[in-house]
Tab-separated table of C-alpha atoms and ligand atoms in Angstrom:
chain	number	residue	atom	x	y	z
A	290	MET	CA	-62.827	97.184	118.702
A	291	SER	CA	-59.653	95.820	117.160
A	292	PRO	CA	-60.169	95.009	113.441
A	293	ASN	CA	-58.963	91.427	113.837
A	294	ILE	CA	-61.351	90.289	116.576
A	295	ASP	CA	-63.971	87.788	115.406
A	296	PRO	CA	-67.550	87.505	116.729
A	297	TYR	CA	-66.408	85.056	119.413
A	298	ASN	CA	-63.708	87.392	120.699
A	299	ARG	CA	-60.813	85.497	119.130
A	300	GLU	CA	-57.922	87.580	117.842
A	301	ILE	CA	-57.007	86.587	114.272
A	302	THR	CA	-53.280	87.048	113.752
A	303	TYR	CA	-52.344	84.203	111.416
A	304	LEU	CA	-52.819	83.836	107.658
A	305	ARG	CA	-52.165	80.440	106.046
A	306	ILE	CA	-51.746	80.633	102.321
A	307	SER	CA	-51.934	77.802	99.798
A	308	VAL	CA	-49.618	79.083	97.070
A	309	THR	CA	-50.423	76.246	94.667
A	310	ASP	CA	-52.682	73.198	94.615
A	311	ARG	CA	-50.069	71.207	92.692
A	312	CYS	CA	-47.930	68.620	94.432
A	313	ASN	CA	-45.197	66.194	93.409
A	314	LEU	CA	-46.494	63.577	95.874
A	315	ARG	CA	-49.819	61.732	96.005
A	316	CYS	CA	-50.279	61.150	99.736
A	317	ILE	CA	-53.154	58.803	100.470
A	318	TYR	CA	-54.613	61.089	103.161
A	319	CYS	CA	-54.549	64.161	100.930
A	320	THR	CA	-55.251	63.000	97.378
A	321	PRO	CA	-58.781	62.175	96.193
A	322	VAL	CA	-59.464	58.500	95.454
A	323	LYS	CA	-60.037	59.306	91.777
A	324	ASP	CA	-59.945	62.238	89.403
A	325	LEU	CA	-57.311	64.488	90.893
A	326	LYS	CA	-58.169	67.817	89.328
A	327	VAL	CA	-55.783	70.745	89.347
A	328	LEU	CA	-56.655	74.399	88.962
A	329	ASP	CA	-55.880	76.218	85.723
A	330	HIS	CA	-52.831	78.431	86.191
A	331	ALA	CA	-55.020	81.453	85.484
A	332	ASN	CA	-57.150	80.620	88.511
A	333	ILE	CA	-54.230	80.565	90.920
A	334	LEU	CA	-53.351	83.832	92.622
A	335	THR	CA	-50.182	85.452	91.327
A	336	TYR	CA	-47.438	86.384	93.774
A	337	GLU	CA	-48.326	90.050	93.381
A	338	GLU	CA	-51.932	89.271	94.315
A	339	ILE	CA	-50.866	87.207	97.328
A	340	LEU	CA	-48.598	90.041	98.476
A	341	LYS	CA	-51.424	92.560	98.163
A	342	VAL	CA	-53.595	90.389	100.398
A	343	ILE	CA	-50.793	90.007	102.949
A	344	ARG	CA	-50.168	93.760	103.024
A	345	ALA	CA	-53.858	94.447	103.590
A	346	ALA	CA	-53.868	91.759	106.298
A	347	THR	CA	-51.053	93.487	108.156
A	348	ASP	CA	-53.319	96.558	108.466
A	349	LEU	CA	-55.669	94.258	110.382
A	350	ARG	CA	-52.797	93.191	112.661
A	351	ILE	CA	-52.110	89.838	111.057
A	352	LYS	CA	-48.529	89.072	112.099
A	353	LYS	CA	-47.862	85.483	111.081
A	354	VAL	CA	-47.878	83.935	107.625
A	355	ARG	CA	-47.511	80.281	106.671
A	356	LEU	CA	-46.875	79.354	103.043
A	357	THR	CA	-48.224	75.941	102.173
A	358	GLY	CA	-50.060	74.143	99.399
A	359	GLY	CA	-50.063	71.770	97.450
A	360	GLU	CA	-46.297	71.758	97.579
A	361	PRO	CA	-45.095	75.365	97.922
A	362	LEU	CA	-41.477	74.605	96.971
A	363	LEU	CA	-42.741	73.329	93.637
A	364	ARG	CA	-44.092	76.701	92.525
A	365	LYS	CA	-41.861	78.547	90.075
A	366	ASN	CA	-39.872	81.426	91.570
A	367	PHE	CA	-41.086	80.571	95.064
A	368	MET	CA	-38.069	82.346	96.563
A	369	HIS	CA	-39.349	85.627	95.131
A	370	LEU	CA	-42.520	85.284	97.224
A	371	VAL	CA	-40.635	84.168	100.334
A	372	GLU	CA	-38.178	87.052	100.152
A	373	SER	CA	-40.987	89.558	99.581
A	374	VAL	CA	-43.039	88.265	102.528
A	375	CYS	CA	-39.976	88.242	104.795
A	376	ARG	CA	-39.360	91.904	103.914
A	377	ILE	CA	-42.810	93.031	105.133
A	378	PRO	CA	-41.919	94.590	108.499
A	379	GLN	CA	-45.253	93.893	110.207
A	380	ILE	CA	-44.957	90.159	109.512
A	381	GLU	CA	-43.081	88.796	112.502
A	382	ASP	CA	-43.077	85.152	111.550
A	383	VAL	CA	-42.925	83.425	108.172
A	384	SER	CA	-43.131	79.631	108.160
A	385	ILE	CA	-43.469	76.979	105.492
A	386	THR	CA	-45.132	73.574	105.339
A	387	THR	CA	-43.442	71.320	102.797
A	388	ASN	CA	-43.064	67.674	101.908
A	389	GLY	CA	-39.320	68.308	102.057
A	390	VAL	CA	-38.437	66.741	98.709
A	391	PHE	CA	-36.727	69.948	97.504
A	392	LEU	CA	-35.358	71.020	100.867
A	393	LYS	CA	-31.850	69.860	100.187
A	394	GLU	CA	-31.582	72.367	97.355
A	395	MET	CA	-33.676	75.121	98.944
A	396	ALA	CA	-33.139	75.020	102.728
A	397	PRO	CA	-30.092	77.334	102.757
A	398	GLU	CA	-31.763	80.035	100.633
A	399	LEU	CA	-35.000	79.816	102.616
A	400	PHE	CA	-33.012	80.375	105.793
A	401	GLU	CA	-31.062	83.192	104.172
A	402	ALA	CA	-34.354	84.879	103.226
A	403	GLY	CA	-35.442	84.887	106.880
A	404	VAL	CA	-37.589	81.777	107.300
A	405	ARG	CA	-36.785	80.075	110.609
A	406	ARG	CA	-39.584	77.580	111.060
A	407	ILE	CA	-40.482	74.746	108.746
A	408	ASN	CA	-42.891	71.858	109.005
A	409	VAL	CA	-41.962	68.820	106.976
A	410	SER	CA	-44.492	66.076	106.297
A	411	LEU	CA	-42.974	62.685	107.041
A	412	ASP	CA	-45.479	59.982	107.907
A	413	THR	CA	-43.104	57.046	108.052
A	414	LEU	CA	-39.422	56.313	108.648
A	415	ASN	CA	-39.526	53.357	106.302
A	416	PRO	CA	-38.588	54.150	102.671
A	417	LEU	CA	-40.810	51.406	101.237
A	418	LYS	CA	-43.800	52.545	103.242
A	419	TYR	CA	-43.013	56.118	102.233
A	420	LYS	CA	-43.569	55.077	98.645
A	421	MET	CA	-46.839	53.364	99.583
A	422	ILE	CA	-48.126	56.491	101.399
A	423	THR	CA	-46.887	59.159	98.988
A	424	GLY	CA	-46.710	57.264	95.691
A	425	ARG	CA	-43.094	58.372	95.163
A	426	GLU	CA	-39.635	57.068	96.106
A	427	CYS	CA	-38.484	60.240	97.807
A	428	PHE	CA	-37.710	59.185	101.379
A	429	ASP	CA	-33.935	59.605	101.018
A	430	ALA	CA	-34.320	63.071	99.467
A	431	VAL	CA	-36.530	64.196	102.360
A	432	TRP	CA	-34.182	62.752	104.959
A	433	GLU	CA	-31.195	64.468	103.352
A	434	GLY	CA	-33.190	67.703	103.163
A	435	LEU	CA	-33.898	67.502	106.889
A	436	GLN	CA	-30.193	67.190	107.699
A	437	ILE	CA	-29.398	70.156	105.454
A	438	ALA	CA	-32.200	72.209	107.041
A	439	GLU	CA	-30.828	71.371	110.469
A	440	THR	CA	-27.319	72.453	109.448
A	441	ALA	CA	-28.713	75.631	107.886
A	442	GLY	CA	-30.092	76.567	111.317
A	443	PHE	CA	-33.839	75.966	111.101
A	444	SER	CA	-35.370	75.676	114.538
A	445	PRO	CA	-37.684	74.189	115.332
A	446	ILE	CA	-37.978	71.620	112.574
A	447	LYS	CA	-41.405	70.087	112.953
A	448	LEU	CA	-42.268	66.747	111.391
A	449	ASN	CA	-45.957	66.356	110.562
A	450	VAL	CA	-47.093	62.760	110.910
A	451	VAL	CA	-50.699	61.957	110.021
A	452	ALA	CA	-51.493	59.014	112.288
A	453	MET	CA	-53.289	56.240	110.407
A	454	ARG	CA	-54.257	52.951	112.000
A	455	GLY	CA	-52.875	49.953	110.185
A	456	ILE	CA	-50.624	52.178	108.075
A	457	ASN	CA	-48.069	53.932	110.275
A	458	ASP	CA	-49.177	53.383	113.865
A	459	ASP	CA	-46.690	50.515	114.143
A	460	GLU	CA	-43.959	53.199	114.012
A	461	LEU	CA	-44.979	55.236	117.049
A	462	PHE	CA	-41.927	54.052	118.999
A	463	GLN	CA	-39.562	54.769	116.102
A	464	PHE	CA	-40.881	58.323	115.969
A	465	ALA	CA	-40.647	58.550	119.774
A	466	ASP	CA	-37.032	57.431	119.568
A	467	LEU	CA	-36.346	59.965	116.794
A	468	SER	CA	-37.606	62.751	119.080
A	469	VAL	CA	-35.065	61.599	121.657
A	470	ARG	CA	-32.120	61.498	119.240
A	471	LYS	CA	-32.860	64.551	117.084
A	472	PRO	CA	-34.067	68.088	117.866
A	473	TYR	CA	-37.244	67.512	115.861
A	474	HIS	CA	-40.757	68.241	117.026
A	475	ILE	CA	-42.717	65.175	115.944
A	476	ARG	CA	-46.344	66.208	115.596
A	477	PHE	CA	-48.949	63.496	115.354
A	478	ILE	CA	-51.975	64.848	113.528
A	479	GLU	CA	-55.375	63.189	113.719
A	480	TYR	CA	-56.409	61.896	110.314
A	481	MET	CA	-59.170	64.240	109.141
A	482	PRO	CA	-61.937	63.498	106.636
A	483	ILE	CA	-61.169	66.423	104.347
A	484	GLY	CA	-62.399	66.605	100.774
A	485	ARG	CA	-65.273	64.892	99.025
A	486	ASP	CA	-63.639	61.747	97.753
A	487	THR	CA	-61.054	60.591	100.287
A	488	HIS	CA	-59.433	57.379	101.462
A	489	TRP	CA	-60.490	58.262	105.025
A	490	THR	CA	-62.392	55.606	106.993
A	491	PRO	CA	-63.333	55.592	110.692
A	492	GLU	CA	-61.147	52.507	111.227
A	493	LYS	CA	-58.010	54.381	110.123
A	494	TYR	CA	-58.640	57.264	112.507
A	495	ILE	CA	-56.625	57.248	115.787
A	496	SER	CA	-57.332	59.799	118.487
A	497	SER	CA	-54.557	61.819	120.084
A	498	ASP	CA	-55.481	60.309	123.452
A	499	GLU	CA	-54.778	56.844	122.097
A	500	ILE	CA	-51.487	57.995	120.565
A	501	ARG	CA	-50.425	59.548	123.851
A	502	SER	CA	-51.221	56.467	125.901
A	503	ARG	CA	-49.403	54.230	123.421
A	504	LEU	CA	-46.371	56.566	123.466
A	505	GLU	CA	-46.372	56.425	127.247
A	506	THR	CA	-45.624	52.730	127.097
A	507	PHE	CA	-42.340	53.759	125.390
A	508	ALA	CA	-41.395	56.119	128.260
A	509	PRO	CA	-43.126	58.739	130.436
A	510	LEU	CA	-44.091	61.899	128.577
A	511	HIS	CA	-43.582	65.251	130.284
A	512	LYS	CA	-45.908	68.094	129.384
A	513	ILE	CA	-44.278	71.299	128.109
A	514	SER	CA	-45.885	74.657	128.792
A	515	ARG	CA	-47.213	76.459	125.753
A	516	SER	CA	-45.482	79.237	123.811
A	517	ILE	CA	-47.105	81.778	121.498
A	518	TYR	CA	-45.894	79.897	118.412
A	519	ASP	CA	-47.392	76.552	119.456
A	520	GLY	CA	-50.639	76.717	117.581
A	521	PRO	CA	-52.948	73.879	118.436
A	522	ALA	CA	-50.356	71.256	119.427
A	523	GLU	CA	-50.215	69.851	122.951
A	524	ARG	CA	-46.496	69.555	123.591
A	525	TYR	CA	-44.656	66.780	125.428
A	526	ARG	CA	-41.108	65.563	125.806
A	527	PHE	CA	-39.423	62.321	126.800
A	528	LYS	CA	-36.803	62.701	129.515
A	529	SER	CA	-33.441	63.894	128.104
A	530	ALA	CA	-34.878	64.119	124.590
A	531	GLN	CA	-33.466	66.647	122.132
A	532	GLY	CA	-36.817	67.011	120.445
A	533	GLU	CA	-40.478	66.972	121.364
A	534	ILE	CA	-43.766	65.253	120.712
A	535	GLY	CA	-46.806	67.286	119.642
A	536	LEU	CA	-50.379	66.030	119.508
A	537	ILE	CA	-52.823	67.802	117.242
A	538	SER	CA	-56.369	66.734	117.994
A	539	ALA	CA	-58.384	68.598	115.416
A	540	LEU	CA	-61.239	66.119	115.746
A	541	SER	CA	-61.233	64.692	119.262
A	542	HIS	CA	-60.545	67.880	121.221
A	543	HIS	CA	-61.290	70.622	118.786
A	544	PHE	CA	-59.234	73.721	119.492
A	545	CYS	CA	-61.683	76.188	117.987
A	546	PRO	CA	-61.813	78.453	121.081
A	547	SER	CA	-58.165	79.363	120.490
A	548	CYS	CA	-58.319	79.471	116.670
A	549	ASN	CA	-56.395	82.521	115.411
A	550	ARG	CA	-56.343	81.640	111.685
A	551	LEU	CA	-57.659	82.658	108.377
A	552	ARG	CA	-56.815	80.725	105.223
A	553	LEU	CA	-56.280	81.922	101.685
A	554	THR	CA	-56.885	79.196	99.126
A	555	ALA	CA	-54.766	78.756	96.005
A	556	ASP	CA	-57.638	80.107	93.903
A	557	GLY	CA	-58.117	83.222	95.981
A	558	LYS	CA	-60.855	82.466	98.469
A	559	LEU	CA	-60.628	83.516	102.096
A	560	ARG	CA	-61.685	80.574	104.188
A	561	PRO	CA	-62.729	81.352	107.741
A	562	CYS	CA	-62.555	77.697	108.928
A	563	LEU	CA	-60.670	74.689	107.569
A	564	PHE	CA	-63.736	72.471	107.869
A	565	ALA	CA	-66.476	74.811	106.666
A	566	ASP	CA	-67.045	75.497	102.986
A	567	ASP	CA	-68.093	79.099	103.575
A	568	GLU	CA	-65.617	81.313	101.659
A	569	VAL	CA	-65.133	84.955	100.714
A	570	ASP	CA	-63.989	85.504	97.135
A	571	ILE	CA	-61.024	87.852	97.069
A	572	LYS	CA	-59.658	86.962	93.621
A	573	THR	CA	-62.463	88.570	91.614
A	574	PRO	CA	-62.211	91.913	93.450
A	575	LEU	CA	-58.401	91.752	93.171
A	576	ARG	CA	-58.632	91.248	89.418
A	577	ASN	CA	-61.176	94.047	89.135
A	578	GLY	CA	-58.600	96.407	90.594
A	579	CYS	CA	-60.002	96.815	94.096
A	580	SER	CA	-58.265	99.064	96.605
A	581	GLN	CA	-56.318	98.157	99.729
A	582	GLU	CA	-59.339	99.374	101.754
A	583	ASP	CA	-61.594	96.956	99.816
A	584	LEU	CA	-59.188	94.101	100.547
A	585	LYS	CA	-59.222	94.980	104.225
A	586	SER	CA	-62.978	94.963	104.286
A	587	LEU	CA	-63.068	91.520	102.574
A	588	LEU	CA	-60.590	90.210	105.138
A	589	GLN	CA	-62.787	91.629	107.891
A	590	GLN	CA	-65.816	89.954	106.333
A	591	ALA	CA	-63.996	86.607	106.477
A	592	ILE	CA	-62.968	87.239	110.103
A	593	GLY	CA	-66.582	88.115	110.875
A	594	ARG	CA	-67.749	84.821	109.340
A	595	LYS	CA	-65.565	82.560	111.462
A	596	PRO	CA	-67.858	79.968	113.007
A	597	LYS	CA	-67.779	79.392	116.746
A	598	ARG	CA	-66.555	75.857	116.178
A	599	HIS	CA	-66.322	73.180	113.526
A	600	HIS	CA	-68.448	70.057	113.510
A	601	ALA	CA	-66.081	67.684	111.774
A	602	GLU	CA	-65.813	65.494	114.860
A	603	ILE	CA	-68.961	63.858	113.578
A	604	LEU	CA	-66.793	61.244	111.968
A	605	GLU	CA	-68.157	61.219	108.482
A	606	LYS	CA	-66.385	61.104	105.185
A	607	GLY	CA	-65.967	64.506	103.663
A	608	ALA	CA	-66.122	67.044	106.503
A	609	CYS	CA	-65.768	69.637	103.751
A	610	LEU	CA	-65.840	69.574	99.977
A	611	ARG	CA	-62.477	70.959	98.970
A	612	PRO	CA	-59.334	68.825	98.935
A	613	MET	CA	-56.634	69.851	101.415
A	614	SER	CA	-54.209	70.800	98.633
A	615	THR	CA	-56.238	73.816	97.538
A	616	ILE	CA	-57.092	74.907	101.075
A	617	GLY	CA	-53.549	74.654	102.366
A	618	GLY	CA	-52.821	72.240	105.212
B	262	SAM	N1	-47.063	69.698	100.470
B	262	SAM	C1	-46.875	70.179	101.791
B	262	SAM	C2	-46.663	69.048	102.753
B	262	SAM	O1	-46.667	67.901	102.331
B	262	SAM	O2	-46.441	69.308	103.927
B	262	SAM	C3	-47.937	71.108	102.293
B	262	SAM	C4	-49.368	70.758	102.054
B	262	SAM	S1	-49.998	69.409	102.954
B	262	SAM	C5	-51.684	69.526	102.485
B	262	SAM	C6	-49.913	70.058	104.571
B	262	SAM	C7	-50.279	69.164	105.703
B	262	SAM	O3	-51.632	68.821	105.595
B	262	SAM	C8	-49.545	67.859	105.794
B	262	SAM	O4	-48.471	67.976	106.676
B	262	SAM	C9	-50.537	66.920	106.401
B	262	SAM	O5	-50.168	66.724	107.719
B	262	SAM	C10	-51.809	67.702	106.413
B	262	SAM	N2	-52.922	66.905	105.891
B	262	SAM	C11	-53.311	66.735	104.610
B	262	SAM	N3	-54.389	65.950	104.547
B	262	SAM	C12	-54.691	65.609	105.825
B	262	SAM	C13	-55.707	64.807	106.424
B	262	SAM	N4	-56.630	64.191	105.694
B	262	SAM	N5	-55.701	64.693	107.767
B	262	SAM	C14	-54.754	65.308	108.517
B	262	SAM	N6	-53.786	66.074	108.010
B	262	SAM	C15	-53.753	66.222	106.685
């Protein structure tokens, strides 16, 4: 049997890596209500350690890597990691999830290194609301970064929008209109109760079905057939639009049967499922000088521990204990 097949016959080809738990923003859906703790630097995997894990993963036929965080562009010498990952021949696709604040400086060099796909978190098109959601006045920097990324040649540029009732759901039509005017893929993500101490409440949660029916009062949405790089998003487009709409229903229609991911946390734990706190420690063996074969067997252990499905649709606070920033969104 192929080394990357899990017990439920899913092929695991995608590694998402949180390269740091630190972030320059304090988004309400991501940051704990109180006591934001950050990892000691010594507990965060070094780039050399991350690269060792990726190389071992390629032996198990992992082909896609996403670098995320925390805010990945904030980590010192991030370009060194990006260039090294892009040079690994077996990795066919390197993507980044970022808040976009540093994109205007970094987009050209990221493109030059070989990254083609970026996801930028932008939950509002209103600069004042941006400050309310993220705690920082960075809307203009992100917007400028998006234009520079577009000019640099990134395609697709995906905008991640966490849909929150009473916070940004009054902007659905503005986002719909943006998808018509710009070649952006606007992806509405269901607000998930991640972490122990979150601002999440059932009232703020909006299902993808509701988002879709509200968007359809803007104009008819046409379904787009899926491509291998889609991940869990259901894709739609308005007639004559340059961009697209994506709906990511992690809670209402869980996409576990097609899950192809493994996550590596900032502190070196392999996490078989975003919502389950079961983890395989890879940092301790790495620091004890384990071999590439040992790393492969730890990766296989994590693949073997992928649950059939998550149970976070039971809408409770704290579907898992860790905050999103250490897991890597
Ligand atoms: N700093 C980067 C950024 O802002 O995109 C990467 C890390 S952030 C944790 C990655 C993604 O996680 C964000 O785009 C956001 O959509 C998602 N995210 C974080 N907390 C979430 C939550 N409670 N529900 C849904 N999505 C969440």
